[in-house]
Structure formats: C-alpha cells, structure tokens
C-alpha cells in the first residue's frame, strides 16, 4: 500500500513538471492588479509585459585582444659574462630569455571593439511596466465578506463600526461603481439592529416642544411629528425616518439617517424648518420627500442618498426654488452653485447663503440709468445703477443689461484752441442722454458731474464726466495749441535792401535795420527781447548768429525760439550791404 501511495506522489510530481512555469507565476509576470473588476490589462492601466533579451553572437578573434608584456624573468649568473667576479659590470649580455606567452611574460587582454548591431543578434532585456490599476471595489467586497450573518447584543457596536467603514468607502465610489456593490448583507444587518434598538419617541409636550438625544438612536418605525417640535440630535444621529404629518411643525437640528427609506417625509399641510449648517439628512430612497401643500423652508444642511442615482430631494411638482429661504441656494458636493432646476438629478446637495450671485441676470429699467438684477441660484434681486463703459466718442454701454447713453461735449468750445493769454474755456456745454429709445436727458449735478481745469497757457484741458445716478467715467483731453508768431520786417520805417558804410563795428539792429513786427494773438506778451538775428553771405548756406561787421553783401533773418506758449518762428531774409570805404591818409 505504501508503495502505491509513493508511486502516485511521484507520478503527480512528474505531471507538475510538464506544466509551463509561467502558469504558476502568472500574477507576477502580468504586473499584478488583476481582480474580478479588472480581469485583463488595458491601455489605461499602463501594463507592459516584460520581454526576454538575446545574447550577442559575436565571437572574439585576435583583433579583440591587446598584448601586454610584463616580464617575469629574473637574471641569473648565466646571464652575465665572466668578468673577474664583477657579474654586473657589462650587464646580462649572455641572457637568452625571450618574452612569450609561454613564458608568461606576454598577456593577451580583452579589448573588443565590437559594438552591437543587426548582425550579432543582441537584444537587451525589457522589464516592462507594472499595472497601475487600483481597485476600489475589492476592499469593500472584502469587508462585506467579513460581516457576520446576524447581530447580537455583544456584537452590535463592532458591526456598526464595520458598516460605517463600508458605507464611508461606498460613498466615495462613482454611481457606476456603486451599482457593482451588493449591499444586501449590510441592509440585513441594519434591519436587525433597528429591530433590536426600537424606541417610541414623543414629539414633546405643548409646554416643552424640545426633543434632544443623548446618544445615537435606531428606530424600526417612523418618528411621527404631529405638532410643533424642535428636534435636536445634539451631535448624535437618529437612524430611521422622521415623518411630519399635516398638523406637524418640525424644526430639525441634527442628523437623520435612514437606511431603508426617506430621511424625512413631510405630508400635505406639514411644516419643516432647517437652519443649522451642521444638519445632515440621508436616506436610501431620498433625503427629503416633500408632498404637495407642505410648507418647507431650508437655509442650511446637507442632503444625500445612500446608493444609486435617485435625487436627494423629491418634491411634488419639482419646485425646488420654493424650498429655499431668502438669500439661500443649492451647492453640489464640490461647493459649486446648482440651479434649482438641476436639483432634480442631484444625489447630494448642500444649502447655504448665496454670496457672489454669479451669473445674475440684469433687466434695464427704461428711461433710467439703472437696472434690476436677479440671481438664478437664490432668486435674490434688487435695483442698482448701470455701469457704463465709454468709447472715445462718449458712447457708453452697460454690459450687464445693454443700456446705452451718449455724452456729447460741445466741440466748438474745446477744439482749435490756441493760446492768446485768456482763460480757456470759460464754460463747456455737455449733454448726457439715454439712447435706449426714451432719449431721456440726464441732469448735470443730479445725474452726473463735470470736472475740468481751465487754463491760460498752452497745454491740455481734460474734461471728466462722472456718473452720480450711474457708474462710469468719461474722460477726454483737448489741446490748447501754442500760438504761431509771424515775423515781418517793417520796411515802411526803413526800406530794403539796406546799405551802410563799413565802420569796423557790427551792424546795429536798432539803427541800421528795419524794425520787426511780431504778429501774435495775445496782447499781453512782448517778445521783442526774444528776437534773434542771423546772417550769411549771399550764396552761402549756413547762417551765423548775430550781425556782420565786414564789408560785403549779406542775407539777414530774424527768429524767435520755441517757448511754452509760442512755436518757433522765422522771418523772410532781407539784403544787407556793407560798403567798402576809402582809406584815410593822415
């Protein structure tokens, strides 16, 4: 018998040797990551199988080695001639040693110049890439598999902790992933726990309507509110359904979690108020189920479902905006605003104050520089001034509502202004009117103000129109140009060309030349002291400052340099001749 058993063991061992080794190491070679939810590698998981390399087929030859000589021979007496005992006097001339490979003096060192190419067949080994898929379902299924089939008084706390861990992981899954998880073992245990911990709650007396929990509480039957009740879970959780009847008024402050139905049901005529931000309502079917005719006002709280894709809030007629308290709006799990119409498909919503009113819709009030805005998320709205952006011509547009107006500056008061020593401008005529079809003219000092600084000197005048009953500022700059003097020789006093005798001194402008008339618009400026004279010999191209003294014929001009209120000016040239004189003999 022992021999037969031994023969079977040997046969089994031989059969196992026939199995390929990779079958036993499939998990390792595929990089791991395979599970019932990821049965095969995909492009998304990043797995690349390893590939074996191939050795180089190159065979070393004589060209692959380098000979290096390191003589190992030690001279003996036979290597030296007989020289009176002085064996080293003439060197080892009788030494017959020859360095060879056989003598061990010549060593062949491998120094192969071969580089891998297509002929040697070398292929390096590729380790591949490991699978990066991380299954989020298997850990939950493993926890569910470890649950007991029933609950006892001694195991209820441990099972509740296990269920809390399972549902916490479950909440982090996507709807598609949640559909793959079988929660029936969890629901069975929850039903057993609710049956064990059933308690009848009172909704309070007329004198004291407050109901407060001092620990977590699990109910097998709905908690019915038939009169006014302030229900505060005080940081604990009611596991069950709260039902508000047609005569009930519930002020809920705390946590209600139902793992079998709706979290809170409000029947026709019933009232529900939730104002505490930390309130959490969660249900298997929905968080809130609001019937037609119920009075519900929500300003806070988070509402969600356990499983599936059904909405967290179920309202008769889908009028979700009617549930919100003034100034409040719906937010998704990431904190982004949700339109009331989109709450019909949201599995998790939070309610809180709407502060930024993003996406508000503005409606212009005809004949006025105002509009009314309304927030599509919370329904809040109020009137506010239009904000106009102006182009260079004074045409303003309010981007939110499309209202338009025009600022018309009387250009005759501000264009072609030239310095003349007077104040410019003394007044500017400005008209501001709506162009929304009403052509309503706005009033200076009431609807807008005008600011500008008159000036006497040349420069710029900036006119600023700022709204008082609207927002926006229009600014336009107008130049006050420099005067352009005209210089003329007064030939009525001294005719031209001018001729004088050489006297060794420079020509005198007051005596020898005609006076210069300076034509400007201002009667308050005397520019005679700023005149500059220049001359050049007739035929030359460059003028020299001053007046000549040597005999000859010259072109003379007079000029004014540029000044803050005046442009530079230059006269036409006149001819000046300085005649030579006869020498005086003494």
Coordinates of C-alpha atoms in Angstrom, one line a residue:
X1 CA 0.0 0.0 0.0
X2 CA 2.8 2.4 0.9
X3 CA 4.5 1.7 -2.5
X4 CA 1.2 2.5 -4.3
X5 CA 0.9 5.8 -2.5
X6 CA 4.5 6.7 -3.2
X7 CA 4.0 5.8 -6.9
X8 CA 1.1 8.2 -7.0
X9 CA 3.1 11.0 -5.5
X10 CA 6.0 10.5 -7.9
X11 CA 3.5 10.5 -10.9
X12 CA 1.9 13.7 -9.7
X13 CA 5.3 15.4 -9.4
X14 CA 6.2 14.3 -13.0
X15 CA 2.8 15.7 -14.2
X16 CA 3.5 19.0 -12.5
X17 CA 6.9 19.2 -14.2
X18 CA 5.1 19.1 -17.5
X19 CA 3.2 22.3 -16.7
X20 CA 4.8 25.6 -18.0
X21 CA 6.4 27.6 -15.3
X22 CA 4.7 30.8 -16.4
X23 CA 1.3 29.4 -15.3
X24 CA 2.4 29.3 -11.7
X25 CA 3.8 32.8 -11.9
X26 CA 1.1 34.5 -14.0
X27 CA 0.2 37.0 -11.4
X28 CA 3.8 38.1 -11.1
X29 CA 4.5 38.3 -14.8
X30 CA 1.4 40.4 -15.6
X31 CA 2.5 43.0 -13.1
X32 CA -0.3 42.3 -10.6
X33 CA -3.5 44.5 -10.5
X34 CA -5.8 41.8 -11.9
X35 CA -9.0 41.2 -10.0
X36 CA -12.7 40.4 -10.8
X37 CA -13.2 44.1 -11.6
X38 CA -10.0 44.3 -13.7
X39 CA -9.7 40.8 -15.3
X40 CA -7.4 41.9 -18.1
X41 CA -4.9 44.6 -18.6
X42 CA -6.0 47.6 -20.7
X43 CA -4.3 50.6 -22.3
X44 CA -5.4 52.7 -19.4
X45 CA -3.7 50.6 -16.6
X46 CA -0.3 51.1 -18.2
X47 CA 0.8 47.5 -18.0
X48 CA 3.6 46.4 -20.4
X49 CA 4.8 42.8 -20.2
X50 CA 8.5 42.1 -19.9
X51 CA 10.4 40.7 -22.8
X52 CA 13.5 38.5 -22.6
X53 CA 16.8 39.6 -24.1
X54 CA 19.1 37.8 -26.5
X55 CA 22.8 37.2 -26.1
X56 CA 25.3 38.7 -28.6
X57 CA 26.6 36.1 -31.2
X58 CA 29.9 37.8 -31.7
X59 CA 33.0 35.5 -31.3
X60 CA 36.2 37.2 -30.2
X61 CA 39.2 36.8 -32.5
X62 CA 42.8 38.0 -32.5
X63 CA 41.6 41.6 -33.2
X64 CA 39.7 41.6 -29.9
X65 CA 42.8 41.3 -27.7
X66 CA 45.7 43.6 -26.9
X67 CA 49.1 42.1 -26.0
X68 CA 50.7 43.5 -22.8
X69 CA 54.2 42.5 -21.8
X70 CA 55.2 42.2 -18.2
X71 CA 58.5 40.2 -18.0
X72 CA 58.7 37.8 -15.1
X73 CA 62.3 36.6 -15.8
X74 CA 64.9 37.2 -13.2
X75 CA 68.6 37.3 -14.3
X76 CA 70.9 34.6 -13.0
X77 CA 74.7 34.2 -13.1
X78 CA 74.4 32.6 -16.5
X79 CA 73.1 35.8 -17.9
X80 CA 76.4 37.7 -17.2
X81 CA 79.9 37.1 -18.8
X82 CA 82.9 36.1 -16.7
X83 CA 84.5 39.4 -15.7
X84 CA 86.6 38.8 -12.6
X85 CA 83.7 38.2 -10.4
X86 CA 82.1 41.5 -11.4
X87 CA 78.9 39.9 -12.8
X88 CA 77.2 43.2 -13.3
X89 CA 79.9 45.1 -14.9
X90 CA 78.9 44.6 -18.5
X91 CA 75.3 43.8 -18.0
X92 CA 73.4 40.5 -18.7
X93 CA 74.7 40.1 -22.2
X94 CA 74.5 36.4 -22.1
X95 CA 70.8 36.3 -21.2
X96 CA 68.8 34.2 -23.7
X97 CA 65.3 34.8 -22.2
X98 CA 62.7 35.8 -24.7
X99 CA 59.3 37.1 -23.5
X100 CA 56.5 35.0 -24.9
X101 CA 53.0 33.9 -23.9
X102 CA 54.5 30.5 -23.0
X103 CA 57.0 32.2 -20.6
X104 CA 54.1 34.1 -19.0
X105 CA 55.5 37.5 -19.9
X106 CA 53.0 38.3 -22.6
X107 CA 49.4 38.5 -21.6
X108 CA 46.5 38.9 -24.0
X109 CA 44.0 41.4 -22.6
X110 CA 40.5 41.5 -24.0
X111 CA 39.8 44.9 -25.6
X112 CA 37.0 44.1 -28.0
X113 CA 36.0 46.9 -30.3
X114 CA 32.7 45.2 -31.3
X115 CA 29.5 47.2 -30.9
X116 CA 26.1 45.5 -31.0
X117 CA 24.5 45.8 -34.4
X118 CA 21.9 43.9 -36.5
X119 CA 24.3 41.1 -37.3
X120 CA 25.2 40.0 -33.8
X121 CA 21.6 39.4 -32.8
X122 CA 21.9 41.2 -29.4
X123 CA 18.6 42.3 -27.9
X124 CA 18.5 43.9 -24.4
X125 CA 16.0 42.7 -21.8
X126 CA 12.9 44.9 -21.3
X127 CA 11.5 44.8 -17.8
X128 CA 8.1 46.2 -19.0
X129 CA 5.8 48.3 -16.7
X130 CA 3.7 47.3 -13.8
X131 CA -0.1 47.6 -13.8
X132 CA -1.2 50.8 -12.1
X133 CA -4.9 49.9 -11.7
X134 CA -6.0 50.2 -8.1
X135 CA -9.4 48.5 -7.4
X136 CA -11.7 50.4 -5.2
X137 CA -14.4 47.7 -5.1
X138 CA -12.4 44.7 -3.9
X139 CA -11.6 46.3 -0.4
X140 CA -15.3 47.0 0.1
X141 CA -16.3 43.5 -1.0
X142 CA -13.7 42.0 1.3
X143 CA -15.1 44.0 4.2
X144 CA -18.7 42.8 3.3
X145 CA -17.5 39.2 3.2
X146 CA -16.1 39.5 6.7
X147 CA -19.5 40.6 8.1
X148 CA -21.4 38.1 10.3
X149 CA -24.8 36.9 9.2
X150 CA -26.6 38.1 12.4
X151 CA -26.3 40.7 15.1
X152 CA -26.2 40.0 18.8
X153 CA -26.2 42.5 21.7
X154 CA -22.5 42.0 22.3
X155 CA -21.5 42.4 18.6
X156 CA -23.7 45.3 17.6
X157 CA -21.1 48.0 18.3
X158 CA -18.4 46.2 16.3
X159 CA -20.8 45.5 13.4
X160 CA -21.9 49.1 13.4
X161 CA -18.2 50.2 13.2
X162 CA -17.7 47.7 10.3
X163 CA -20.8 49.0 8.5
X164 CA -19.7 52.7 9.0
X165 CA -16.4 51.8 7.3
X166 CA -18.1 50.1 4.4
X167 CA -20.5 52.9 3.8
X168 CA -17.7 55.5 4.1
X169 CA -15.8 53.7 1.3
X170 CA -19.1 53.2 -0.6
X171 CA -19.8 56.9 -0.6
X172 CA -16.5 57.6 -2.3
X173 CA -17.4 55.5 -5.4
X174 CA -18.9 56.7 -8.6
X175 CA -22.6 55.8 -9.4
X176 CA -21.4 53.1 -11.9
X177 CA -19.1 51.6 -9.3
X178 CA -21.8 51.7 -6.6
X179 CA -24.1 49.6 -8.9
X180 CA -21.5 46.8 -8.8
X181 CA -21.6 46.5 -4.9
X182 CA -24.1 44.2 -3.3
X183 CA -25.1 45.9 0.0
X184 CA -27.8 43.4 0.8
X185 CA -25.8 41.8 3.7
X186 CA -25.3 45.3 5.2
X187 CA -29.0 46.2 4.9
X188 CA -29.9 42.8 6.5
X189 CA -27.7 43.6 9.5
X190 CA -29.1 47.2 9.7
X191 CA -32.7 45.8 9.8
X192 CA -31.7 43.5 12.6
X193 CA -30.0 46.4 14.5
X194 CA -33.1 48.7 14.1
X195 CA -35.3 45.9 15.4
X196 CA -33.1 45.5 18.5
X197 CA -32.9 49.2 19.3
X198 CA -36.5 50.2 18.5
X199 CA -37.9 53.0 20.7
X200 CA -41.0 55.1 20.7
X201 CA -40.3 58.8 20.6
X202 CA -42.5 61.6 21.8
X203 CA -42.6 64.9 19.8
X204 CA -42.7 66.8 23.1
X205 CA -45.5 68.5 25.0
X206 CA -47.2 71.8 24.3
X207 CA -45.2 73.4 27.1
X208 CA -41.9 71.9 26.1
X209 CA -41.7 71.1 22.4
X210 CA -37.9 70.3 22.5
X211 CA -36.7 66.8 21.9
X212 CA -33.0 66.1 22.4
X213 CA -31.0 62.9 22.0
X214 CA -28.3 61.9 24.5
X215 CA -26.9 59.1 22.3
X216 CA -27.3 57.6 18.8
X217 CA -30.8 56.1 18.4
X218 CA -32.1 53.5 16.0
X219 CA -35.9 53.2 15.3
X220 CA -37.7 50.5 13.5
X221 CA -40.8 52.7 12.9
X222 CA -41.0 56.3 11.7
X223 CA -40.7 59.1 14.2
X224 CA -44.0 60.9 13.7
X225 CA -44.3 64.7 14.3
X226 CA -47.9 65.7 14.7
X227 CA -47.5 69.0 16.5
X228 CA -44.8 71.7 17.0
X229 CA -41.4 70.0 17.8
X230 CA -37.8 71.2 18.0
X231 CA -35.9 68.1 17.4
X232 CA -32.1 68.4 18.2
X233 CA -29.9 65.3 17.9
X234 CA -27.2 67.2 19.8
X235 CA -24.4 65.8 17.7
X236 CA -25.8 62.3 17.7
X237 CA -27.7 60.5 14.9
X238 CA -31.2 59.3 14.6
X239 CA -31.2 56.1 12.4
X240 CA -34.7 55.9 11.0
X241 CA -37.3 58.0 9.2
X242 CA -38.9 61.2 10.5
X243 CA -42.5 61.8 9.3
X244 CA -44.2 65.2 9.6
X245 CA -48.0 64.9 9.5
X246 CA -50.4 67.6 8.2
X247 CA -50.6 69.1 11.7
X248 CA -46.9 68.8 12.5
X249 CA -44.3 71.6 12.6
X250 CA -40.7 70.4 12.8
X251 CA -37.6 72.4 13.4
X252 CA -34.9 69.9 12.7
X253 CA -31.4 70.4 14.1
X254 CA -29.0 67.5 13.7
X255 CA -28.6 64.2 11.9
X256 CA -31.2 61.9 10.5
X257 CA -30.0 58.8 8.6
X258 CA -32.5 56.3 7.1
X259 CA -31.0 53.1 5.5
X260 CA -34.4 51.8 4.5
X261 CA -36.4 54.7 3.0
X262 CA -36.6 58.5 3.0
X263 CA -34.8 60.5 5.7
X264 CA -37.6 63.0 6.3
X265 CA -41.1 62.9 4.9
X266 CA -43.4 65.9 5.0
X267 CA -47.1 65.3 4.3
X268 CA -49.5 67.9 2.9
X269 CA -50.1 70.6 5.4
X270 CA -46.9 69.7 7.4
X271 CA -44.1 72.3 8.1
X272 CA -40.3 71.8 8.1
X273 CA -37.6 74.3 9.0
X274 CA -33.9 73.5 8.9
X275 CA -31.5 76.4 9.8
X276 CA -28.4 74.7 11.3
X277 CA -25.4 74.3 8.9
X278 CA -24.3 71.0 10.5
X279 CA -27.6 69.3 9.9
X280 CA -27.3 66.1 7.8
X281 CA -30.2 64.2 6.3
X282 CA -29.5 60.9 4.4
X283 CA -31.8 58.3 3.1
X284 CA -31.8 55.2 0.9
X285 CA -34.5 56.4 -1.4
X286 CA -34.0 60.1 -0.8
X287 CA -33.1 62.5 1.9
X288 CA -36.3 64.6 1.8
X289 CA -39.7 63.7 0.4
X290 CA -41.9 66.8 0.2
X291 CA -45.6 66.3 -0.6
X292 CA -47.7 68.9 -2.4
X293 CA -49.1 71.5 0.1
X294 CA -46.3 71.1 2.6
X295 CA -44.6 74.2 4.0
X296 CA -40.8 73.7 3.8
X297 CA -38.1 76.3 4.2
X298 CA -34.4 75.4 4.1
X299 CA -31.5 77.6 4.8
X300 CA -28.8 75.0 5.7
X301 CA -28.0 71.3 5.8
X302 CA -26.5 68.6 3.6
X303 CA -28.8 66.1 1.9
X304 CA -27.8 62.9 0.1
X305 CA -28.7 59.3 -0.6
X306 CA -27.0 56.0 0.2
X307 CA -27.0 54.3 -3.1
X308 CA -28.0 54.7 -6.8
X309 CA -28.8 57.8 -8.8
X310 CA -32.1 58.9 -7.4
X311 CA -32.3 62.6 -6.4
X312 CA -31.5 63.6 -2.8
X313 CA -34.6 65.9 -2.8
X314 CA -38.0 64.7 -4.1
X315 CA -40.6 67.5 -4.3
X316 CA -44.1 67.3 -5.7
X317 CA -44.0 69.4 -8.9
X318 CA -40.2 69.8 -8.8
X319 CA -40.5 73.3 -7.4
X320 CA -37.1 73.2 -5.7
X321 CA -36.7 77.0 -5.6
X322 CA -39.8 77.2 -3.3
X323 CA -37.9 75.2 -0.6
X324 CA -35.1 77.8 -0.2
X325 CA -35.1 80.5 2.5
X326 CA -34.4 84.1 1.3
X327 CA -30.8 84.5 0.0
X328 CA -30.0 80.8 0.1
X329 CA -29.0 78.5 -2.8
X330 CA -28.1 74.9 -3.6
X331 CA -24.5 73.7 -3.8
X332 CA -23.0 70.4 -5.1
X333 CA -20.5 68.2 -3.2
X334 CA -17.7 70.3 -4.6
X335 CA -19.1 73.6 -3.3
X336 CA -20.3 74.9 -6.7
X337 CA -23.7 76.5 -7.1
X338 CA -26.5 74.4 -8.6
X339 CA -29.6 75.9 -10.4
X340 CA -32.8 74.9 -8.7
X341 CA -33.9 73.1 -12.0
X342 CA -30.8 70.9 -11.7
X343 CA -31.5 69.7 -8.2
X344 CA -34.0 67.2 -9.7
X345 CA -31.0 65.0 -10.7
X346 CA -28.5 65.8 -7.8
X347 CA -27.7 62.9 -5.5
X348 CA -26.0 65.2 -3.0
X349 CA -26.8 68.9 -2.3
X350 CA -25.9 71.4 0.4
X351 CA -27.9 74.5 1.2
X352 CA -26.3 77.8 2.3
X353 CA -26.2 81.5 1.7
X354 CA -25.6 82.7 -1.8
X355 CA -23.0 85.4 -1.6
X356 CA -21.5 86.1 -5.1
X357 CA -24.7 85.8 -7.1
X358 CA -22.6 84.6 -10.1
X359 CA -24.5 84.6 -13.4
X360 CA -27.0 87.2 -12.3
X361 CA -29.5 88.3 -15.0
X362 CA -29.9 92.1 -15.3
X363 CA -33.0 93.9 -16.8
X364 CA -32.8 97.5 -17.8
X365 CA -35.4 99.9 -16.4
X366 CA -36.4 102.1 -19.4
X367 CA -35.8 105.8 -19.2
X368 CA -33.4 105.5 -16.2
X369 CA -29.7 104.8 -15.8
X370 CA -30.5 101.7 -13.6
X371 CA -31.3 98.1 -14.0
X372 CA -32.7 95.3 -11.8
X373 CA -30.7 92.1 -11.3
X374 CA -31.9 88.7 -10.3
X375 CA -29.7 85.7 -9.1
X376 CA -30.8 82.5 -10.9
X377 CA -29.5 80.4 -8.0
X378 CA -31.1 82.0 -5.0
X379 CA -33.8 84.3 -6.6
X380 CA -32.5 87.4 -4.9
X381 CA -32.7 90.6 -6.9
X382 CA -32.6 94.4 -6.5
X383 CA -32.2 97.6 -8.4
X384 CA -28.7 99.0 -9.0
X385 CA -27.1 101.8 -11.1
X386 CA -25.9 100.8 -14.6
X387 CA -22.2 100.6 -15.1
X388 CA -21.2 102.3 -18.4
X389 CA -18.0 101.7 -20.4
X390 CA -17.3 104.6 -22.8
X391 CA -15.6 104.7 -26.2
X392 CA -13.5 107.7 -27.3
X393 CA -16.7 109.4 -28.7
X394 CA -18.6 109.3 -25.4
X395 CA -20.9 106.3 -26.3
X396 CA -21.4 104.3 -23.1
X397 CA -22.8 100.7 -22.8
X398 CA -23.8 98.8 -19.7
X399 CA -22.6 95.3 -20.3
X400 CA -24.9 93.5 -17.8
X401 CA -28.2 95.0 -19.1
X402 CA -27.4 96.5 -22.5
X403 CA -28.5 100.1 -21.6
X404 CA -26.8 102.8 -23.5
X405 CA -26.2 106.6 -23.2
X406 CA -24.2 109.2 -25.0
X407 CA -22.1 112.1 -23.6
X408 CA -22.0 114.9 -26.1
X409 CA -19.3 117.5 -25.5
X410 CA -19.7 120.8 -27.5
X411 CA -16.6 120.5 -29.6
X412 CA -16.8 124.2 -30.6
X413 CA -15.8 125.1 -27.1
X414 CA -12.8 122.8 -27.0
X415 CA -11.4 122.3 -30.5
X416 CA -8.9 124.5 -32.2
X417 CA -7.9 126.3 -29.0
X418 CA -4.8 128.5 -29.4
X419 CA -3.0 130.3 -26.7
X420 CA -4.0 134.0 -26.6
X421 CA -3.4 134.9 -23.0
X422 CA -7.1 134.4 -21.9
X423 CA -8.7 131.6 -19.8
X424 CA -9.8 128.7 -21.9
X425 CA -12.6 127.5 -21.8
X426 CA -14.8 129.6 -19.6
X427 CA -17.6 127.1 -19.9
X428 CA -18.1 123.7 -21.7
X429 CA -21.6 122.7 -22.9
X430 CA -22.1 118.9 -22.2
X431 CA -25.3 116.9 -22.9
X432 CA -25.8 113.4 -21.4
X433 CA -28.8 111.4 -22.7
X434 CA -30.0 107.8 -22.7
X435 CA -30.2 106.2 -26.1
X436 CA -32.5 103.3 -25.0
X437 CA -35.4 104.7 -27.0
X438 CA -36.6 107.1 -24.3
X439 CA -33.9 109.8 -25.2
X440 CA -34.2 110.9 -21.6
X441 CA -31.7 113.8 -21.0
X442 CA -29.9 113.5 -17.7
X443 CA -29.4 116.5 -15.4
X444 CA -26.0 117.9 -14.5
X445 CA -25.4 118.0 -10.8
X446 CA -28.1 115.4 -10.2
X447 CA -27.3 112.5 -12.5
X448 CA -23.6 113.4 -13.3
X449 CA -20.9 116.0 -12.6
X450 CA -18.4 117.6 -14.9
X451 CA -14.8 118.4 -13.9
X452 CA -12.2 120.2 -15.9
X453 CA -9.4 122.8 -15.1
X454 CA -9.4 125.9 -17.3
X455 CA -6.0 127.2 -18.3
X456 CA -4.4 130.3 -19.6
X457 CA -1.2 128.8 -21.0
X458 CA -0.9 126.3 -23.8
X459 CA -1.2 122.6 -22.9
X460 CA -4.0 120.2 -22.4
X461 CA -7.5 120.5 -20.9
X462 CA -9.0 117.2 -19.5
X463 CA -12.8 117.1 -19.3
X464 CA -14.2 114.4 -17.0
X465 CA -17.8 113.4 -16.7
X466 CA -18.6 111.2 -13.7
X467 CA -22.0 109.5 -13.1
X468 CA -23.9 110.2 -9.9
X469 CA -27.0 108.1 -10.6
X470 CA -25.0 105.7 -12.7
X471 CA -21.5 104.2 -12.6
X472 CA -18.8 105.1 -15.1
X473 CA -16.4 107.9 -16.0
X474 CA -15.8 109.5 -19.4
X475 CA -12.6 111.4 -19.9
X476 CA -11.4 113.3 -23.0
X477 CA -8.4 115.5 -23.4
X478 CA -8.3 118.6 -25.6
X479 CA -5.1 120.5 -26.5
X480 CA -4.6 124.3 -26.2
X481 CA -2.1 124.8 -29.0
X482 CA 0.9 127.2 -28.9
X483 CA 0.5 130.4 -30.8
X484 CA 2.3 130.7 -34.1
X485 CA 4.1 134.1 -34.3
X486 CA 4.6 135.7 -37.7
X487 CA 7.7 137.9 -38.0
X488 CA 7.7 140.8 -40.6
X489 CA 10.3 143.5 -41.4
X490 CA 8.7 146.9 -41.2
X491 CA 10.0 148.4 -44.4
X492 CA 7.9 151.4 -44.1
X493 CA 10.3 152.7 -41.5
X494 CA 13.5 151.7 -43.3
X495 CA 13.3 150.4 -46.8
X496 CA 15.2 147.4 -48.1
X497 CA 17.8 146.5 -49.3
X498 CA 19.8 148.1 -46.6
X499 CA 23.1 149.7 -47.3
X500 CA 25.6 151.0 -44.7
X501 CA 29.2 152.0 -44.8
X502 CA 31.9 149.9 -43.1
X503 CA 32.9 151.4 -39.8
X504 CA 34.7 148.5 -38.2
X505 CA 31.7 147.7 -35.9
X506 CA 28.9 145.2 -36.3
X507 CA 25.7 146.5 -37.8
X508 CA 23.3 147.9 -35.2
X509 CA 19.8 146.4 -35.5
X510 CA 18.1 149.4 -33.8
X511 CA 19.8 151.9 -36.2
X512 CA 20.7 150.1 -39.3
X513 CA 17.9 147.6 -39.8
X514 CA 14.2 147.9 -40.2
X515 CA 12.2 147.2 -37.1
X516 CA 10.5 143.8 -36.7
X517 CA 6.7 143.4 -36.3
X518 CA 5.7 140.3 -34.2
X519 CA 2.1 139.2 -35.0
X520 CA 0.6 137.1 -32.2
X521 CA -2.9 136.6 -30.7
X522 CA -2.0 137.7 -27.2
X523 CA -1.9 141.4 -26.4
X524 CA -0.2 140.7 -23.1
X525 CA 3.1 139.4 -24.3
X526 CA 6.1 141.4 -25.7
X527 CA 8.6 139.2 -27.5
X528 CA 10.9 141.8 -28.8
X529 CA 13.5 140.9 -26.3
X530 CA 13.5 137.3 -27.5
X531 CA 14.3 138.1 -31.1
X532 CA 17.5 136.5 -32.5
X533 CA 19.3 137.9 -35.6
X534 CA 21.4 135.8 -38.0
X535 CA 23.3 136.4 -41.3
X536 CA 25.1 134.7 -44.1
X537 CA 27.0 135.9 -47.1
X538 CA 24.9 135.8 -50.2
X539 CA 25.4 132.4 -51.8
X540 CA 26.3 130.6 -48.5
X541 CA 24.0 128.0 -47.0
X542 CA 24.7 128.4 -43.2
X543 CA 23.6 131.3 -41.1
X544 CA 25.7 132.7 -38.3
X545 CA 24.2 134.2 -35.2
X546 CA 24.5 137.9 -34.7
X547 CA 25.1 140.7 -37.3
X548 CA 28.0 141.2 -39.7
X549 CA 30.7 144.0 -39.5
X550 CA 32.9 143.3 -42.5
X551 CA 32.2 144.8 -46.0
X552 CA 30.1 142.6 -48.2
X553 CA 26.6 141.6 -49.2
X554 CA 24.5 139.5 -46.7
X555 CA 21.1 137.8 -46.1
X556 CA 19.8 138.7 -42.7
X557 CA 16.9 137.0 -40.9
X558 CA 15.3 137.4 -37.5
X559 CA 13.8 134.5 -35.5
X560 CA 12.1 133.5 -32.2
X561 CA 13.0 130.3 -30.4
X562 CA 10.2 127.9 -29.3
X563 CA 8.6 129.0 -26.0
X564 CA 5.9 127.3 -23.8
X565 CA 3.2 129.4 -25.4
X566 CA 4.7 130.0 -28.8
X567 CA 6.0 128.0 -31.6
X568 CA 9.4 128.9 -33.1
X569 CA 9.2 131.5 -35.9
X570 CA 11.5 132.9 -38.6
X571 CA 11.3 136.0 -40.9
X572 CA 12.0 136.2 -44.6
X573 CA 15.6 137.3 -45.3
X574 CA 16.5 140.9 -46.3
X575 CA 19.6 142.1 -48.2
X576 CA 22.2 144.0 -46.3
X577 CA 25.2 145.6 -48.0
X578 CA 28.2 146.9 -46.0
X579 CA 30.0 149.2 -48.4
X580 CA 33.8 149.5 -48.5
X581 CA 35.3 152.9 -47.7
X582 CA 38.4 154.7 -49.0
X583 CA 41.4 154.6 -46.7
X584 CA 42.1 157.8 -44.8
X585 CA 45.6 159.2 -45.3
X586 CA 47.0 161.1 -42.4

